[in-house]
Amino acid sequence: MNYTNKKIEKELVVKSTTDNLALIRSFTKKAAEESGFADETIGKIILAVDEACTNIIKHAYNFSPDGKITISIKFDSSKFSISITDEGIHFNPNSVPEPNIIEYYKQKKVGGLGIYLIRKLMDEVKYSTLTGNKNQVVLVKYLPR
Amino acid sequence: MADFNVNLRDVGNVSIIDVKGYLDAHTAPELENVFNKLLDGKQFKVVVNFNDLKYISSAGLGVFMAYVETMRENKGDIKFSNMKESVYNIFDLLGFPILYEFYKEELEAIQKFNLQGQA
């Protein structure tokens, strides 16, 4: 599929505050509904986007409220792709091991669940660094044929 | 935005936390406040009733992870009840059923505490 042939594109730009998560979820929900996913899949996509943005607010911007988060959604009949970009601190999500819930319990750990959830919920997850010190994560869900 | 509500009530010697709406990184601190209040009052037997909870992210799950051991160290626990399937699926995805008890009805969770109290 040629990337330029995408039928629908939407973009949301928000500041890095947790009170924007509700807005981010409703933006994602609307687009996912338009693409024709089942409710259960829409729920997974919304949660994955929430987790990715929460990580950006917490880790890339360290709760500073002035950071910028750009969420771009593109979809056609075969796949739904969400690209989330920030200009905060780069972190390597591949360094986060898959959590073992019993170990978490023993160590009283509470974080790191988000990245694992995103991987479980989406079909493709790709983190990259763009020019201009931007970080990007692209989340993809395939549409059922 | 009032998209999350948390209410605390007592049934006998068990504290019930009713959660309503959307539990995410923005609203999780409200739930933490309630757990801190319980710890201040030395109340360690807790049932969280999810009947009106529509959504949970890992920030919400992290709150239960943060407090459960303290409750257990003090002969209490955090038990869950009345969870919608969509919410349960998220707990399940992260392996929570290994560590936590889930009940269909709040009363069953309360009765479990009462049985444990007699043992």
Short mmCIF file of C-alpha atoms in Angstrom, two decimals:
data_model
loop_
_atom_site.label_atom_id
_atom_site.label_comp_id
_atom_site.label_asym_id
_atom_site.label_seq_id
_atom_site.Cartn_x
_atom_site.Cartn_y
_atom_site.Cartn_z
CA MET A 1 0.00 0.00 0.00
CA ASN A 2 1.40 3.34 -1.03
CA TYR A 3 1.60 5.69 1.93
CA THR A 4 0.44 8.66 -0.15
CA ASN A 5 -2.80 6.88 -0.96
CA LYS A 6 -4.08 7.08 2.60
CA LYS A 7 -7.68 8.11 2.53
CA ILE A 8 -8.05 9.78 5.88
CA GLU A 9 -5.66 11.78 8.04
CA LYS A 10 -6.32 13.53 11.31
CA GLU A 11 -4.10 15.43 13.67
CA LEU A 12 -4.32 16.57 17.27
CA VAL A 13 -1.71 18.72 18.99
CA VAL A 14 -1.87 19.03 22.77
CA LYS A 15 0.27 20.17 25.68
CA SER A 16 1.86 17.53 27.88
CA THR A 17 -0.66 17.49 30.73
CA THR A 18 -2.60 14.50 32.02
CA ASP A 19 -5.88 16.39 31.82
CA ASN A 20 -5.52 16.16 28.03
CA LEU A 21 -5.70 12.35 28.14
CA ALA A 22 -9.50 12.43 27.96
CA LEU A 23 -9.30 14.61 24.83
CA ILE A 24 -6.66 12.32 23.31
CA ARG A 25 -8.89 9.30 23.95
CA SER A 26 -11.97 10.88 22.40
CA PHE A 27 -9.97 11.98 19.34
CA THR A 28 -8.64 8.43 18.93
CA LYS A 29 -12.05 6.89 19.52
CA LYS A 30 -13.73 8.99 16.85
CA ALA A 31 -11.15 8.08 14.22
CA ALA A 32 -11.17 4.38 15.16
CA GLU A 33 -14.96 4.32 14.93
CA GLU A 34 -14.83 5.87 11.47
CA SER A 35 -12.42 3.19 10.34
CA GLY A 36 -14.93 0.48 11.20
CA PHE A 37 -13.21 -1.49 13.96
CA ALA A 38 -15.23 -3.57 16.42
CA ASP A 39 -15.76 -1.98 19.85
CA GLU A 40 -13.26 -4.30 21.52
CA THR A 41 -10.50 -3.32 19.10
CA ILE A 42 -11.37 0.37 19.44
CA GLY A 43 -10.91 -0.05 23.21
CA LYS A 44 -7.45 -1.55 22.68
CA ILE A 45 -6.35 1.25 20.36
CA ILE A 46 -7.59 3.94 22.77
CA LEU A 47 -5.72 2.36 25.68
CA ALA A 48 -2.50 1.99 23.66
CA VAL A 49 -2.59 5.68 22.66
CA ASP A 50 -3.35 6.72 26.26
CA GLU A 51 -0.39 4.64 27.52
CA ALA A 52 1.98 6.08 24.91
CA CYS A 53 0.94 9.67 25.72
CA THR A 54 1.10 9.02 29.47
CA ASN A 55 4.67 7.79 29.03
CA ILE A 56 5.55 10.94 27.08
CA ILE A 57 4.06 13.19 29.79
CA LYS A 58 5.82 11.27 32.58
CA HIS A 59 9.17 10.37 31.04
CA ALA A 60 9.86 12.55 27.99
CA TYR A 61 8.58 15.76 29.62
CA ASN A 62 8.91 14.71 33.27
CA PHE A 63 5.45 16.22 34.01
CA SER A 64 6.45 19.64 32.67
CA PRO A 65 3.14 21.00 31.25
CA ASP A 66 4.57 22.96 28.32
CA GLY A 67 5.71 20.10 26.12
CA LYS A 68 4.09 19.42 22.78
CA ILE A 69 2.51 16.11 21.80
CA THR A 70 1.40 15.61 18.20
CA ILE A 71 -0.91 12.73 17.41
CA SER A 72 -1.43 11.94 13.74
CA ILE A 73 -3.81 9.25 12.64
CA LYS A 74 -3.87 7.82 9.12
CA PHE A 75 -6.01 5.01 7.94
CA ASP A 76 -7.32 3.28 4.89
CA SER A 77 -9.12 0.02 4.36
CA SER A 78 -6.19 -2.13 5.45
CA LYS A 79 -4.50 -0.45 8.39
CA PHE A 80 -4.92 2.16 11.10
CA SER A 81 -1.73 3.97 12.01
CA ILE A 82 -1.17 6.43 14.86
CA SER A 83 2.03 8.41 15.01
CA ILE A 84 2.78 10.17 18.30
CA THR A 85 5.61 12.69 18.37
CA ASP A 86 7.23 14.59 21.23
CA GLU A 87 10.22 16.87 21.70
CA GLY A 88 11.20 15.68 25.16
CA ILE A 89 13.88 13.45 26.61
CA HIS A 90 14.61 10.40 24.52
CA PHE A 91 14.22 7.07 26.20
CA ASN A 92 14.78 3.62 24.87
CA PRO A 93 11.66 1.52 25.37
CA ASN A 94 13.56 -1.58 24.28
CA SER A 95 15.48 -1.32 27.54
CA VAL A 96 12.25 -1.93 29.45
CA PRO A 97 11.95 -5.66 30.08
CA GLU A 98 8.69 -7.52 29.88
CA PRO A 99 7.19 -7.24 33.35
CA ASN A 100 6.73 -10.28 35.52
CA ILE A 101 3.77 -9.48 37.72
CA ILE A 102 5.05 -11.55 40.65
CA GLU A 103 8.44 -9.84 40.55
CA TYR A 104 6.66 -6.50 40.39
CA TYR A 105 4.71 -7.41 43.46
CA LYS A 106 7.81 -8.48 45.38
CA GLN A 107 9.69 -5.33 44.45
CA LYS A 108 6.69 -3.04 45.03
CA LYS A 109 7.24 -1.75 41.50
CA VAL A 110 4.43 0.20 39.94
CA GLY A 111 5.72 1.50 36.60
CA GLY A 112 6.69 0.01 33.26
CA LEU A 113 3.36 -1.66 32.63
CA GLY A 114 2.38 0.81 29.91
CA ILE A 115 5.01 -0.16 27.35
CA TYR A 116 4.19 -3.81 27.81
CA LEU A 117 0.47 -3.11 27.39
CA ILE A 118 1.08 -1.16 24.17
CA ARG A 119 2.98 -4.12 22.69
CA LYS A 120 0.18 -6.49 23.69
CA LEU A 121 -2.61 -4.27 22.35
CA MET A 122 -1.24 -3.26 18.94
CA ASP A 123 -0.07 -5.20 15.87
CA GLU A 124 3.03 -3.06 15.26
CA VAL A 125 4.90 -0.69 17.58
CA LYS A 126 7.90 1.23 16.33
CA TYR A 127 9.93 3.80 18.23
CA SER A 128 12.30 6.14 16.44
CA THR A 129 14.21 9.39 16.78
CA LEU A 130 13.52 12.08 14.18
CA THR A 131 15.58 15.07 13.21
CA GLY A 132 15.25 18.06 15.49
CA ASN A 133 15.46 15.88 18.62
CA LYS A 134 11.97 14.55 18.16
CA ASN A 135 10.88 11.16 19.37
CA GLN A 136 8.23 9.23 17.56
CA VAL A 137 6.25 6.12 18.24
CA VAL A 138 4.08 4.63 15.52
CA LEU A 139 1.29 2.28 16.58
CA VAL A 140 -0.44 0.17 13.94
CA LYS A 141 -3.57 -1.96 14.00
CA TYR A 142 -4.61 -3.93 10.93
CA LEU A 143 -8.21 -3.73 9.82
CA PRO A 144 -9.96 -7.06 9.42
CA ARG A 145 -10.41 -8.07 5.81
CA MET B 1 -13.37 17.51 34.21
CA ALA B 2 -15.45 15.27 36.47
CA ASP B 3 -14.76 12.11 34.54
CA PHE B 4 -13.78 10.08 37.59
CA ASN B 5 -15.40 9.66 40.96
CA VAL B 6 -14.34 7.72 43.98
CA ASN B 7 -16.46 7.06 47.05
CA LEU B 8 -15.55 5.37 50.31
CA ARG B 9 -17.98 3.50 52.56
CA ASP B 10 -17.81 0.83 55.23
CA VAL B 11 -19.64 -2.48 55.41
CA GLY B 12 -18.86 -3.89 58.85
CA ASN B 13 -15.08 -3.85 59.19
CA VAL B 14 -14.49 -3.84 55.42
CA SER B 15 -13.95 -0.61 53.45
CA ILE B 16 -15.57 -0.41 50.05
CA ILE B 17 -14.13 1.90 47.41
CA ASP B 18 -16.61 2.62 44.61
CA VAL B 19 -14.86 3.78 41.45
CA LYS B 20 -16.78 5.45 38.66
CA GLY B 21 -15.87 6.68 35.18
CA TYR B 22 -12.35 6.88 33.77
CA LEU B 23 -9.28 5.91 35.79
CA ASP B 24 -6.13 7.16 34.07
CA ALA B 25 -2.88 8.99 34.89
CA HIS B 26 -4.87 12.17 35.50
CA THR B 27 -7.39 10.70 37.90
CA ALA B 28 -5.26 8.00 39.62
CA PRO B 29 -4.05 10.46 42.33
CA GLU B 30 -7.66 10.73 43.57
CA LEU B 31 -7.66 6.99 44.17
CA GLU B 32 -4.25 7.20 45.86
CA ASN B 33 -5.68 9.78 48.25
CA VAL B 34 -8.37 7.33 49.30
CA PHE B 35 -5.82 4.57 49.92
CA ASN B 36 -3.69 6.98 51.96
CA LYS B 37 -6.76 7.84 54.02
CA LEU B 38 -7.35 4.13 54.67
CA LEU B 39 -3.76 3.64 55.78
CA ASP B 40 -4.03 6.66 58.11
CA GLY B 41 -7.09 5.06 59.67
CA LYS B 42 -5.36 1.65 59.85
CA GLN B 43 -8.04 0.14 57.66
CA PHE B 44 -6.52 -2.67 55.63
CA LYS B 45 -9.49 -4.71 54.42
CA VAL B 46 -10.55 -3.21 51.14
CA VAL B 47 -12.96 -4.16 48.37
CA VAL B 48 -12.86 -2.07 45.20
CA ASN B 49 -16.26 -2.11 43.48
CA PHE B 50 -15.79 -1.53 39.73
CA ASN B 51 -19.47 -1.53 38.81
CA ASP B 52 -19.41 2.01 37.38
CA LEU B 53 -15.85 2.04 36.09
CA LYS B 54 -15.75 2.45 32.33
CA TYR B 55 -12.03 2.61 31.67
CA ILE B 56 -8.70 1.87 33.30
CA SER B 57 -5.11 2.44 32.15
CA SER B 58 -1.88 1.17 33.70
CA ALA B 59 -1.72 4.28 35.90
CA GLY B 60 -4.83 2.99 37.65
CA LEU B 61 -3.49 -0.56 37.87
CA GLY B 62 -0.30 0.84 39.40
CA VAL B 63 -2.26 2.24 42.35
CA PHE B 64 -3.39 -1.25 43.37
CA MET B 65 0.16 -2.55 42.93
CA ALA B 66 1.45 0.22 45.17
CA TYR B 67 -0.86 -0.51 48.12
CA VAL B 68 -1.68 -4.21 48.08
CA GLU B 69 1.37 -5.46 49.94
CA THR B 70 0.95 -3.00 52.79
CA MET B 71 -2.63 -4.17 53.18
CA ARG B 72 -1.53 -7.82 53.23
CA GLU B 73 1.27 -7.17 55.70
CA ASN B 74 -1.43 -5.91 58.04
CA LYS B 75 -3.71 -8.92 57.63
CA GLY B 76 -5.83 -7.18 55.04
CA ASP B 77 -6.09 -7.28 51.26
CA ILE B 78 -7.41 -5.45 48.22
CA LYS B 79 -10.11 -7.52 46.55
CA PHE B 80 -11.97 -6.58 43.36
CA SER B 81 -15.65 -6.93 42.51
CA ASN B 82 -18.30 -6.14 39.89
CA MET B 83 -15.82 -5.66 37.05
CA LYS B 84 -16.95 -5.30 33.43
CA GLU B 85 -15.36 -7.73 31.03
CA SER B 86 -13.57 -4.97 29.10
CA VAL B 87 -11.93 -3.74 32.31
CA TYR B 88 -11.13 -7.26 33.53
CA ASN B 89 -9.38 -8.01 30.24
CA ILE B 90 -6.79 -5.32 30.97
CA PHE B 91 -6.08 -6.77 34.43
CA ASP B 92 -5.87 -10.20 32.83
CA LEU B 93 -3.45 -9.05 30.14
CA LEU B 94 -1.00 -8.01 32.87
CA GLY B 95 -1.42 -11.18 34.91
CA PHE B 96 -3.28 -9.62 37.84
CA PRO B 97 -5.50 -12.69 38.44
CA ILE B 98 -2.40 -14.48 39.82
CA LEU B 99 -2.07 -11.91 42.58
CA TYR B 100 -5.57 -10.60 43.23
CA GLU B 101 -8.96 -12.05 44.01
CA PHE B 102 -11.79 -11.05 41.68
CA TYR B 103 -15.44 -11.50 42.68
CA LYS B 104 -18.61 -11.12 40.68
CA GLU B 105 -20.42 -9.44 43.57
CA GLU B 106 -19.21 -7.13 46.30
CA LEU B 107 -20.88 -9.27 48.97
CA GLU B 108 -18.81 -12.33 48.04
CA ALA B 109 -15.61 -10.33 48.55
CA ILE B 110 -16.83 -9.05 51.94
CA GLN B 111 -17.79 -12.59 53.01
CA LYS B 112 -14.31 -13.81 52.06
CA PHE B 113 -12.80 -11.25 54.44
CA ASN B 114 -15.19 -12.31 57.18
CA LEU B 115 -14.32 -15.98 56.68
CA GLN B 116 -10.61 -15.19 56.77
CA GLY B 117 -11.19 -13.22 59.98
CA GLN B 118 -12.62 -16.28 61.70
CA ALA B 119 -9.80 -18.57 60.65
#
